[in-house]
mmCIF file of C-alpha atoms and ligand atoms in Angstrom:
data_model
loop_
_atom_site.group_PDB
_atom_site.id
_atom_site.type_symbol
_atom_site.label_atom_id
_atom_site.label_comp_id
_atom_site.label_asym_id
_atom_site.label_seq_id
_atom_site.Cartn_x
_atom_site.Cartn_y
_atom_site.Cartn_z
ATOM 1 C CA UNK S 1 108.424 -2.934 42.006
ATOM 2 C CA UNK S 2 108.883 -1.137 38.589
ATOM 3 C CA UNK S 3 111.371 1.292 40.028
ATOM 4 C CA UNK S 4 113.646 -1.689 41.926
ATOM 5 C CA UNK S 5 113.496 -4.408 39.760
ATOM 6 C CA UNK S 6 117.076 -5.257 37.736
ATOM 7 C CA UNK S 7 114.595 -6.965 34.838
ATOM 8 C CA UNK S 8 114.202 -5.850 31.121
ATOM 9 C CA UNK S 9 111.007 -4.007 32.287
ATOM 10 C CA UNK S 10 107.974 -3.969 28.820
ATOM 11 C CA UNK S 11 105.387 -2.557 28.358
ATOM 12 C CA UNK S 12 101.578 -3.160 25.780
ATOM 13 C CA UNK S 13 99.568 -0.160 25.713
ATOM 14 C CA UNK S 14 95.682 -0.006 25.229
ATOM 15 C CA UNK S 15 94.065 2.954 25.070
ATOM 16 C CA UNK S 16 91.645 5.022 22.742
ATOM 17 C CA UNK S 17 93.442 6.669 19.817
ATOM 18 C CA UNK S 18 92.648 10.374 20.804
ATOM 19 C CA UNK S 19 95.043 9.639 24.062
ATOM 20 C CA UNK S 20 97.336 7.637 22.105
ATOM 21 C CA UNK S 21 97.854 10.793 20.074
ATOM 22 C CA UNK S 22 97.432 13.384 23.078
ATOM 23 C CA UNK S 23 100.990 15.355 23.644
ATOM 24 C CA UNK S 24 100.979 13.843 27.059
ATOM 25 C CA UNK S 25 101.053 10.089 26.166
ATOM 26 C CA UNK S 26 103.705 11.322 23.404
ATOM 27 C CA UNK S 27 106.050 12.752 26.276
ATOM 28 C CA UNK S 28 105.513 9.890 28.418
ATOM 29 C CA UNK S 29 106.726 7.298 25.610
ATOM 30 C CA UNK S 30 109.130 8.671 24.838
ATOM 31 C CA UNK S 31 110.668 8.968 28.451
ATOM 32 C CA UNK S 32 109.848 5.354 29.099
ATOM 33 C CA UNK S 33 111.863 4.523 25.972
ATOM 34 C CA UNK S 34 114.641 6.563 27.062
ATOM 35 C CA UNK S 35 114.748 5.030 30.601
ATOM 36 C CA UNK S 36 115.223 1.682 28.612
ATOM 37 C CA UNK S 37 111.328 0.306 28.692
ATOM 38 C CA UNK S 38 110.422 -1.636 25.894
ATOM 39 C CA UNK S 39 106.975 -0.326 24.056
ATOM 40 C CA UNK S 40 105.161 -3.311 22.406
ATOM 41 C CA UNK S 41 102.550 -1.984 19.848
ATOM 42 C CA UNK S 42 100.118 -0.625 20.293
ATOM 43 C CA UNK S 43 97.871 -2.188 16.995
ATOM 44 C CA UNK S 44 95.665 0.020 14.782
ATOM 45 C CA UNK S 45 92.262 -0.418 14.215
ATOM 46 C CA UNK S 46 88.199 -0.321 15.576
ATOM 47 C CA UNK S 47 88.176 0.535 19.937
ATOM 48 C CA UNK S 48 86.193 -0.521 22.027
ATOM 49 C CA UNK S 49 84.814 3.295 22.017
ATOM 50 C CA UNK S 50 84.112 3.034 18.174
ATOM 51 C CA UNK S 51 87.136 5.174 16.946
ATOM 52 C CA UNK S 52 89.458 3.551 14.611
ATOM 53 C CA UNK S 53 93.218 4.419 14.907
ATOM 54 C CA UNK S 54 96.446 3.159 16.907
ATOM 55 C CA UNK S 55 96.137 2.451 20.289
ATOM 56 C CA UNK S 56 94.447 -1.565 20.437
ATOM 57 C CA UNK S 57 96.505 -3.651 22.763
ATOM 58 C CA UNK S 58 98.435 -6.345 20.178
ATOM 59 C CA UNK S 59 97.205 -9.577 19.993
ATOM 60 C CA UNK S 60 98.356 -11.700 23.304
ATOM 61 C CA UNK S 61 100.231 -14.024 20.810
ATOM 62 C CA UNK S 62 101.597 -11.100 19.495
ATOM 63 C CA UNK S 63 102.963 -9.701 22.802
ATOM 64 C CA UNK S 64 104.104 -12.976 23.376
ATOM 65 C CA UNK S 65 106.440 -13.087 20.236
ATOM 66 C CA UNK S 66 107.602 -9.999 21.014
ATOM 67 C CA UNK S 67 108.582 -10.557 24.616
ATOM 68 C CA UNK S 68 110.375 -13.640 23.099
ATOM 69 C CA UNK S 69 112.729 -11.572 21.478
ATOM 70 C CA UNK S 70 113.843 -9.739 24.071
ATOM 71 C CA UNK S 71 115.305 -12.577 25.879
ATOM 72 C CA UNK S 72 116.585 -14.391 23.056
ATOM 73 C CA UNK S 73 120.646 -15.273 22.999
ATOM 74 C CA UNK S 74 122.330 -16.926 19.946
ATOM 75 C CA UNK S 75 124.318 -16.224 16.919
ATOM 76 C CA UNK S 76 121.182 -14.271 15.236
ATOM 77 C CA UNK S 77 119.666 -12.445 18.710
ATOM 78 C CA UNK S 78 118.608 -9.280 17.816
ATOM 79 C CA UNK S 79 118.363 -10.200 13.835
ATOM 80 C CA UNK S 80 114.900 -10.148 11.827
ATOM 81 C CA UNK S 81 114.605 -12.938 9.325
ATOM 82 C CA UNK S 82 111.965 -13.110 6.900
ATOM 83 C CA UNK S 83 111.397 -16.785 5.292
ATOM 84 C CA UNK S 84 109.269 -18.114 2.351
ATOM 85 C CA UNK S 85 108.480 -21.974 2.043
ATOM 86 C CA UNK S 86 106.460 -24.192 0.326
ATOM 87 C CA UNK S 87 104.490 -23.613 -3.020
ATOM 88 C CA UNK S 88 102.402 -20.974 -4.181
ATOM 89 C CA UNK S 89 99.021 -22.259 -5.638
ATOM 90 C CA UNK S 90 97.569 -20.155 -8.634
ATOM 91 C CA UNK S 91 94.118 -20.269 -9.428
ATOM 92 C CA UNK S 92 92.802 -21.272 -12.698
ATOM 93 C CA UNK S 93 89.055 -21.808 -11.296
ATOM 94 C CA UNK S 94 87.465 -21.964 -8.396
ATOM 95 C CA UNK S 95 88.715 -26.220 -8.352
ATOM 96 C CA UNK S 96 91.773 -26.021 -10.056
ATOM 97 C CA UNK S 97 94.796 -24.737 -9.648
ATOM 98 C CA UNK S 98 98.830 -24.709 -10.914
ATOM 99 C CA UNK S 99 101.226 -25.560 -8.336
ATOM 100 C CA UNK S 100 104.640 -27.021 -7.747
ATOM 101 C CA UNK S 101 105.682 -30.310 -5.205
ATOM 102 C CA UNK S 102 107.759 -28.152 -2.142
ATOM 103 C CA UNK S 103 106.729 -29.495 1.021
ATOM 104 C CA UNK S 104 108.039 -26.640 3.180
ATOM 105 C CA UNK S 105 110.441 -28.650 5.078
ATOM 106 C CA UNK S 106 113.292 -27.032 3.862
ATOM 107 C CA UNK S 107 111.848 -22.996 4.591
ATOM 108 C CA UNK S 108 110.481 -24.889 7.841
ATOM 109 C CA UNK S 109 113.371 -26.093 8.668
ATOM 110 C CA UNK S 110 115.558 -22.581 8.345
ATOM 111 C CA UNK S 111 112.864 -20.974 10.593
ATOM 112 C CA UNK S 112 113.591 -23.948 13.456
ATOM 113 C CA UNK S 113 116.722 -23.266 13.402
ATOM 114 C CA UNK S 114 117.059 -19.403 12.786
ATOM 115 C CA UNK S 115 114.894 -19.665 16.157
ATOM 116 C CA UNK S 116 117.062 -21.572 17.557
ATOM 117 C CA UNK S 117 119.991 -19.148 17.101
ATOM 118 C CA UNK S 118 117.810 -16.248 18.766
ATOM 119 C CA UNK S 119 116.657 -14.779 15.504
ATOM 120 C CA UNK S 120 112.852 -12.656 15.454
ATOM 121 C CA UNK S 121 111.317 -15.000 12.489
ATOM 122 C CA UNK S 122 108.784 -14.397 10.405
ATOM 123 C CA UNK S 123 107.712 -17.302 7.878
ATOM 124 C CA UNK S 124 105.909 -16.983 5.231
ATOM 125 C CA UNK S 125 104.316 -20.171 3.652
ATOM 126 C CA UNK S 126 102.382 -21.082 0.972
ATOM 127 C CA UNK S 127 99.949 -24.384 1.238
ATOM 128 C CA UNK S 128 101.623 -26.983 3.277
ATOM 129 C CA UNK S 129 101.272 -30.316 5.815
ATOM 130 C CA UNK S 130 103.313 -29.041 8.274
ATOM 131 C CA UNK S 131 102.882 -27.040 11.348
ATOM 132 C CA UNK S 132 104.626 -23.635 12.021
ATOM 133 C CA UNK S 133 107.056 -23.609 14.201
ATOM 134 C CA UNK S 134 106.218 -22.183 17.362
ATOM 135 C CA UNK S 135 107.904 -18.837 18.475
ATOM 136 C CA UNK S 136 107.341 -17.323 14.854
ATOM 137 C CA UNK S 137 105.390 -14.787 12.990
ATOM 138 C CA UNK S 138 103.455 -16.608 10.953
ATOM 139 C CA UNK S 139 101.480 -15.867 7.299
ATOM 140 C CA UNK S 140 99.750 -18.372 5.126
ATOM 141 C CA UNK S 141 99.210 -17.355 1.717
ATOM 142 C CA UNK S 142 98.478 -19.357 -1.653
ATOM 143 C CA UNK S 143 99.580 -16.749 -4.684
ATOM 144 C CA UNK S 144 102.967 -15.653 -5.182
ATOM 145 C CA UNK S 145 100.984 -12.037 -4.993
ATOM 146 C CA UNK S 146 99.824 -12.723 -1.791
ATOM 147 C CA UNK S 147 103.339 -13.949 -0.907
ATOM 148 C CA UNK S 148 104.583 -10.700 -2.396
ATOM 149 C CA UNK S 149 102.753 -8.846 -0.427
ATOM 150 C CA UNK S 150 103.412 -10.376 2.835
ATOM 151 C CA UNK S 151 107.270 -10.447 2.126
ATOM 152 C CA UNK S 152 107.441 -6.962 1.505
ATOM 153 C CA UNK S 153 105.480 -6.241 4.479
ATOM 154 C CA UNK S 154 107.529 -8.231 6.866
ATOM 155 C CA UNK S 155 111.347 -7.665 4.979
ATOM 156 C CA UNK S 156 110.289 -3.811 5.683
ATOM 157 C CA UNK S 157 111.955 -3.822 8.873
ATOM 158 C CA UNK S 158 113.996 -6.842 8.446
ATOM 159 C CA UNK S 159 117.831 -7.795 8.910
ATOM 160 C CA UNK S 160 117.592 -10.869 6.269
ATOM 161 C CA UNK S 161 115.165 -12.261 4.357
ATOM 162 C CA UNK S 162 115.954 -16.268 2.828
ATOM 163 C CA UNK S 163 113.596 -17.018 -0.488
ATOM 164 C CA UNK S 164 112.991 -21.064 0.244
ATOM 165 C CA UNK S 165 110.026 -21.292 -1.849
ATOM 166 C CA UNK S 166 109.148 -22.280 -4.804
ATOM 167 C CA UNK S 167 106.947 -19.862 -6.496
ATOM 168 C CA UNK S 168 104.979 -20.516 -9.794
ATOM 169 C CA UNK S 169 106.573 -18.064 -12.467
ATOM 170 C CA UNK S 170 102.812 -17.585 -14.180
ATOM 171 C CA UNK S 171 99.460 -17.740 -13.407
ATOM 172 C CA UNK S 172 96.563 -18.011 -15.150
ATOM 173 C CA UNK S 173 95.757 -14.682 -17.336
ATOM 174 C CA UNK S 174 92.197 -14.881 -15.793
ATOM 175 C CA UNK S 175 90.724 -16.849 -13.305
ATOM 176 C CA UNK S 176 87.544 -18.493 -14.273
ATOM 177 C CA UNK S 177 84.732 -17.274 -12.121
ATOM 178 C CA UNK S 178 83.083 -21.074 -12.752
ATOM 179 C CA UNK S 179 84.874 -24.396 -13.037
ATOM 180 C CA UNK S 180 86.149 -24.772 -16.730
ATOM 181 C CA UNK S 181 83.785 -27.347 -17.874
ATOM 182 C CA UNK S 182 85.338 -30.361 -20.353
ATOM 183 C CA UNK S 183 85.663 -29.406 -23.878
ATOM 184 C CA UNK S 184 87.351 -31.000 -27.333
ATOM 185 C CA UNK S 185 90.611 -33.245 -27.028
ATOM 186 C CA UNK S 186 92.540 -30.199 -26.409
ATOM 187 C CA UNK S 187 92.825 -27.226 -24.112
ATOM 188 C CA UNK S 188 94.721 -24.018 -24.361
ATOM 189 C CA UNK S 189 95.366 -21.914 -20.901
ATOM 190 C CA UNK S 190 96.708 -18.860 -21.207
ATOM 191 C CA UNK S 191 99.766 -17.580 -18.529
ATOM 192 C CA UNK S 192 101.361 -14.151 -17.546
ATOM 193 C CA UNK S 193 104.666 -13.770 -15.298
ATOM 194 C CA UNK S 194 104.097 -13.527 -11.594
ATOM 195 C CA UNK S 195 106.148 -10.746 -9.739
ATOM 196 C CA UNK S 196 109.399 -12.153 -8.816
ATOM 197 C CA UNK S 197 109.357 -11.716 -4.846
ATOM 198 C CA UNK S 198 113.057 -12.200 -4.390
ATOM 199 C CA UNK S 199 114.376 -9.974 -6.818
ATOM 200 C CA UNK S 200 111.384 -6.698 -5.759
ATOM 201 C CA UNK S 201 112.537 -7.413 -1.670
ATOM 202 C CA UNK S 202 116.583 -7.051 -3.053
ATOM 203 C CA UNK S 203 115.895 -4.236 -4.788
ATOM 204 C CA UNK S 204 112.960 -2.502 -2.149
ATOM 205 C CA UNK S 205 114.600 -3.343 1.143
ATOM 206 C CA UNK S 206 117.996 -2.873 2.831
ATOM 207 C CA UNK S 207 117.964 -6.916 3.769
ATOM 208 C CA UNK S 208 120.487 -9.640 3.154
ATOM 209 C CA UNK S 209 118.928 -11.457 0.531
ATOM 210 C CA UNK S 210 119.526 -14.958 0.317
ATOM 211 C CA UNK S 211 117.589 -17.216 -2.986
ATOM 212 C CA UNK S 212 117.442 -20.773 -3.931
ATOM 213 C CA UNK S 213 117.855 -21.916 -7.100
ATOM 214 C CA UNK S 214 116.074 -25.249 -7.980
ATOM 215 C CA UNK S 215 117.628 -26.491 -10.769
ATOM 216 C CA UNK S 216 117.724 -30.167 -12.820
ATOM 217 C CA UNK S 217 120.819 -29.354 -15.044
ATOM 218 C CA UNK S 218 123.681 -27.116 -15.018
ATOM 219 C CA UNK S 219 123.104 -26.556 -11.268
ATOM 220 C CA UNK S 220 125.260 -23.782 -10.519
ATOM 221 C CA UNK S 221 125.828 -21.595 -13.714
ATOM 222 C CA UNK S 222 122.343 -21.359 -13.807
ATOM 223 C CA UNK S 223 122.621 -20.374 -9.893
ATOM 224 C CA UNK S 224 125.475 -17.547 -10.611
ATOM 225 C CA UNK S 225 122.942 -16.462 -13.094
ATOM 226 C CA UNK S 226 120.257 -15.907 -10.768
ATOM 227 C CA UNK S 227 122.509 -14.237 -8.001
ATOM 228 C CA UNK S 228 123.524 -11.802 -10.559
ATOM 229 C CA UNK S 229 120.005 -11.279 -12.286
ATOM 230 C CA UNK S 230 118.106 -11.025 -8.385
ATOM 231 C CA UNK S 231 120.856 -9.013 -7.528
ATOM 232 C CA UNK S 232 120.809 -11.295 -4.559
ATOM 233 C CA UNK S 233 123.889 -11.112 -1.728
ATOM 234 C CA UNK S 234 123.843 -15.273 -2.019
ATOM 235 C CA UNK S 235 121.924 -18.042 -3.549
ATOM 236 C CA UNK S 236 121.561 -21.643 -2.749
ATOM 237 C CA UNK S 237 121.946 -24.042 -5.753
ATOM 238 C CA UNK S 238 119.616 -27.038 -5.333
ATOM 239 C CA UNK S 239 119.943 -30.076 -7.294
ATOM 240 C CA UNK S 240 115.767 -31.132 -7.818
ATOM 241 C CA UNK S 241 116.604 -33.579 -10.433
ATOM 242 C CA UNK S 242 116.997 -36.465 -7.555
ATOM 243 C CA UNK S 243 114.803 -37.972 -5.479
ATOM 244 C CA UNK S 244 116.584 -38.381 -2.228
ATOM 245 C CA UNK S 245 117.325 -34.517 -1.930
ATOM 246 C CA UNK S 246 115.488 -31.293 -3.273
ATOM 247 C CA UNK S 247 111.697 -30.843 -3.187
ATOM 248 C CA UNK S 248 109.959 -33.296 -0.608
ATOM 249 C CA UNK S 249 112.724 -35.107 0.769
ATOM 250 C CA UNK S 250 113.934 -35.298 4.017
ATOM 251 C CA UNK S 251 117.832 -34.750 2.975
ATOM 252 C CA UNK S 252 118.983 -32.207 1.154
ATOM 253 C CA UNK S 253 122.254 -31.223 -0.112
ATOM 254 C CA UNK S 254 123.122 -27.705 -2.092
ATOM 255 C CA UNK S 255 125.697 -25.024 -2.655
ATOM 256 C CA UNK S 256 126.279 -21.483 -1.222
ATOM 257 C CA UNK S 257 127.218 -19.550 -3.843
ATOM 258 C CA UNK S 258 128.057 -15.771 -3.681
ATOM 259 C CA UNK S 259 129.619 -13.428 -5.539
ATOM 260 C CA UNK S 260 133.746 -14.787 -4.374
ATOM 261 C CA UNK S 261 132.900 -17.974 -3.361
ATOM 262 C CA UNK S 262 131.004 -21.277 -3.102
ATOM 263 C CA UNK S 263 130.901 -23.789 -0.451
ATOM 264 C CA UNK S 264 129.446 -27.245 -0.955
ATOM 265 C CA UNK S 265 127.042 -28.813 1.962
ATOM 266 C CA UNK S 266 126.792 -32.402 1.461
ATOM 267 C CA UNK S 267 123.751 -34.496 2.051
ATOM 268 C CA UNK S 268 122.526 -34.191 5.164
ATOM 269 C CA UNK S 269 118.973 -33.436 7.264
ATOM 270 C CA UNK S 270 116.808 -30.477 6.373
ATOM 271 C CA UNK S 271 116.900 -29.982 9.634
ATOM 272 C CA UNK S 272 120.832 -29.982 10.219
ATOM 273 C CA UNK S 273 121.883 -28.444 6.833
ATOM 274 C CA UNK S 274 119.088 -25.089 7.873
ATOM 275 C CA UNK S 275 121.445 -25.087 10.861
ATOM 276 C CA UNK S 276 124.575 -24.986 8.881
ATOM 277 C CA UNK S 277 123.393 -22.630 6.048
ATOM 278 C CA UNK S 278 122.707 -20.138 8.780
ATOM 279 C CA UNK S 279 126.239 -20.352 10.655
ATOM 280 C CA UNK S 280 127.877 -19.874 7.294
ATOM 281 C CA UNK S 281 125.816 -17.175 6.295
ATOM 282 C CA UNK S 282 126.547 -15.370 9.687
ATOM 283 C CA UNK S 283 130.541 -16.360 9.624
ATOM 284 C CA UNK S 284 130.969 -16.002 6.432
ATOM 285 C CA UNK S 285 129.416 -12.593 5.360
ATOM 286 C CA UNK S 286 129.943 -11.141 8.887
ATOM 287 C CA UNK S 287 125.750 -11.039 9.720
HETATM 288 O O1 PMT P 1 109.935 -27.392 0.190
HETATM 289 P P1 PMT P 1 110.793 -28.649 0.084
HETATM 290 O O2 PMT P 1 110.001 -29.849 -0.362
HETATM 291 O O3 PMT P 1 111.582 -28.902 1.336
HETATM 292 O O4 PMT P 1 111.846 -28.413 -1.099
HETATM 293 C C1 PMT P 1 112.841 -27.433 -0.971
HETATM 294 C C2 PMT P 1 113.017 -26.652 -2.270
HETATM 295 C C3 PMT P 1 113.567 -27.585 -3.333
HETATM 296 C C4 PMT P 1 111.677 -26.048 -2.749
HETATM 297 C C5 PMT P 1 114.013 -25.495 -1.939
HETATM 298 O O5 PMT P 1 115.221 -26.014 -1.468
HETATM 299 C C6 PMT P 1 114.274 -24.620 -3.168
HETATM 300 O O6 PMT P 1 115.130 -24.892 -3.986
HETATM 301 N N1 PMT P 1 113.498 -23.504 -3.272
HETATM 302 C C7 PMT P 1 113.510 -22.625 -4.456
HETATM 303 C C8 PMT P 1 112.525 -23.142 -5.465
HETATM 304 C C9 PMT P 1 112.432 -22.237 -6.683
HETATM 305 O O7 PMT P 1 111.362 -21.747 -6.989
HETATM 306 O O8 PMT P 1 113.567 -21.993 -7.300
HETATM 307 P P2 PMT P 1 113.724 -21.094 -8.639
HETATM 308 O O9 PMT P 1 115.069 -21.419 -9.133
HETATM 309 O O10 PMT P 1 112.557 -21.283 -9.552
HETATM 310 O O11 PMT P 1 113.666 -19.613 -8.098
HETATM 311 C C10 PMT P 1 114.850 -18.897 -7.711
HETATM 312 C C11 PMT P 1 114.557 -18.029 -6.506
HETATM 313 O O12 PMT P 1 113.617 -17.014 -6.854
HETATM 314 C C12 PMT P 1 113.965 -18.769 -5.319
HETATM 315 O O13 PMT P 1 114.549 -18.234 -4.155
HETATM 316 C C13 PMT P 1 112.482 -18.448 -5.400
HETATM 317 O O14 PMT P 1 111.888 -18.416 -4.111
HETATM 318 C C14 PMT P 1 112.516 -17.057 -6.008
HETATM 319 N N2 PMT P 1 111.343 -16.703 -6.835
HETATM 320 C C15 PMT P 1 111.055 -17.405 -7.956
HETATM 321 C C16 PMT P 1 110.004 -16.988 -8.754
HETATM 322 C C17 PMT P 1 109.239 -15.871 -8.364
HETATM 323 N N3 PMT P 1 108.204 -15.450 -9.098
HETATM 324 N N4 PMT P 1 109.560 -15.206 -7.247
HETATM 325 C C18 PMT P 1 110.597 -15.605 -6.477
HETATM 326 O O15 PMT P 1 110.875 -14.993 -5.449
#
């Protein structure tokens, strides 16, 4: 059946990490890959034997994104995206924590739709009500560390990488180890910078790299500034000073701004302007 059949043709290996490694298996890759067979995996990690090392089958789910891909058609088929959304939560003690009001719908929404256009998607998000979209490599986090982290990880191999969340610019200098118990009328917490994840994946990776900028005056000089500071190929100026667009709202309604040009998207669905962000970005810088 293998030999006749006209189908893209994949295949998950599973085996221990000694024959993973042997010469033979090498070979035999290697011509698969050549004769157009798709190799999913395999995973690192303990075998069923004991050893540790490459060779696990991927996770089903995993397989199952990854066959996705290869039958996906659309204006971003064939593209990686990497997506932050929602807040980051830094600890202050084991109860407490500082955070910011981003629901996720708006990094959400740019996954549904980069789906949608055929794109490989993986979406990063810190602490939200919202379900992942299905069809999408998924990470939770909660600290714009963590969401380092995973963004590097993931924009390693990736085609474009969209910053849609908003991450706290400190955290707490040290986490108490035990809630902070009430003291005098007045309390003084002490903050350090946070990485900034945009700016490390612009300058780390070979992506497109798209911001935001949430703003509540001066919306897009202080935008420009950002695009030049992040070094960032576009940024996305967000008015947050209103309440029917910006953080929580259903609506939204921003500006594309790169380094010739800016194009206004009036207020419209989440849902509809992620759709329209992503069709400009791929007309319009030739994606
Ligand atoms: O989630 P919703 O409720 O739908 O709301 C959407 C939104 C308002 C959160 C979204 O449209 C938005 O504007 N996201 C960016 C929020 C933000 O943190 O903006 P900023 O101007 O502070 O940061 C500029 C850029 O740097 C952003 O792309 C941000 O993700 C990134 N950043 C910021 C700080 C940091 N330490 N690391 C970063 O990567």
């Amino acid at each position: 059946i293998h030999l006749a059949t006209p189908a893209i043709v994949a295949v998950a290996p599973a085996m221990n990490q000694a024959m993973w490694a042997h010469a033979a298996s090498v070979a035999n890759i290697s011509m698969l890959q050549e004769r157009g067979v798709r190799i999913i995996g395999p995973d690192e990690g303990i075998q069923a034997c004991g050893d540790v090392g490459p060779g696990r089958m991927q996770q089903p789910d995993a397989i199952v994104h990854n066959l996705g891909s290869l039958f996906q058609t659309g204006r971003l088929a064939g593209k990686k995206l990497v997506i932050t959304a929602g807040p980051t939560r830094e600890a202050l003690d084991p109860v407490r924590y500082i955070s910011n009001h981003s629901s996720g719908k708006m990094g959400y929404a740019l996954a549904e739709a980069a789906i949608e256009a055929g794109a490989n998607v993986s979406l990063i998000s810190g602490p939200v009500a919202i379900a992942p979209p299905e069809r999408c490599q998924f990470t939770a986090v909660e600290s714009a560390q963590q969401m380092l982290n995973a963004s590097l990880e993931a924009a390693a191999d990736a085609d474009i990488f969209i910053a849609a969340a908003a991450v706290a610019d400190y955290r707490a200098s040290s986490v108490a180890e035990q809630k902070i118990k009430k003291q005098g009328e007045q309390i003084s917490i002490s903050l350090e910078k946070n990485p900034d994840i945009v700016a490390t994946v612009a300058q780390q990776t070979d992506c497109f790299v798209v911001g935001f900028a949430a703003e509540t005056q001066d919306v897009e000089s202080y935008a420009r500034d950002k695009l030049a500071r992040k070094n960032l190929h576009a940024i996305i100026a967000n008015d947050v000073s209103r309440g029917d667009v910006g953080f929580n709202a259903e609506d939204n309604e921003v500006s594309w701004i790169d380094a010739d040009s800016t194009k206004v998207f009036s207020k419209r669905s989440k849902a509809q302007l992620a759709r329209d962000i992503l069709e400009h970005m791929v007309n319009h810088h030739k994606l």
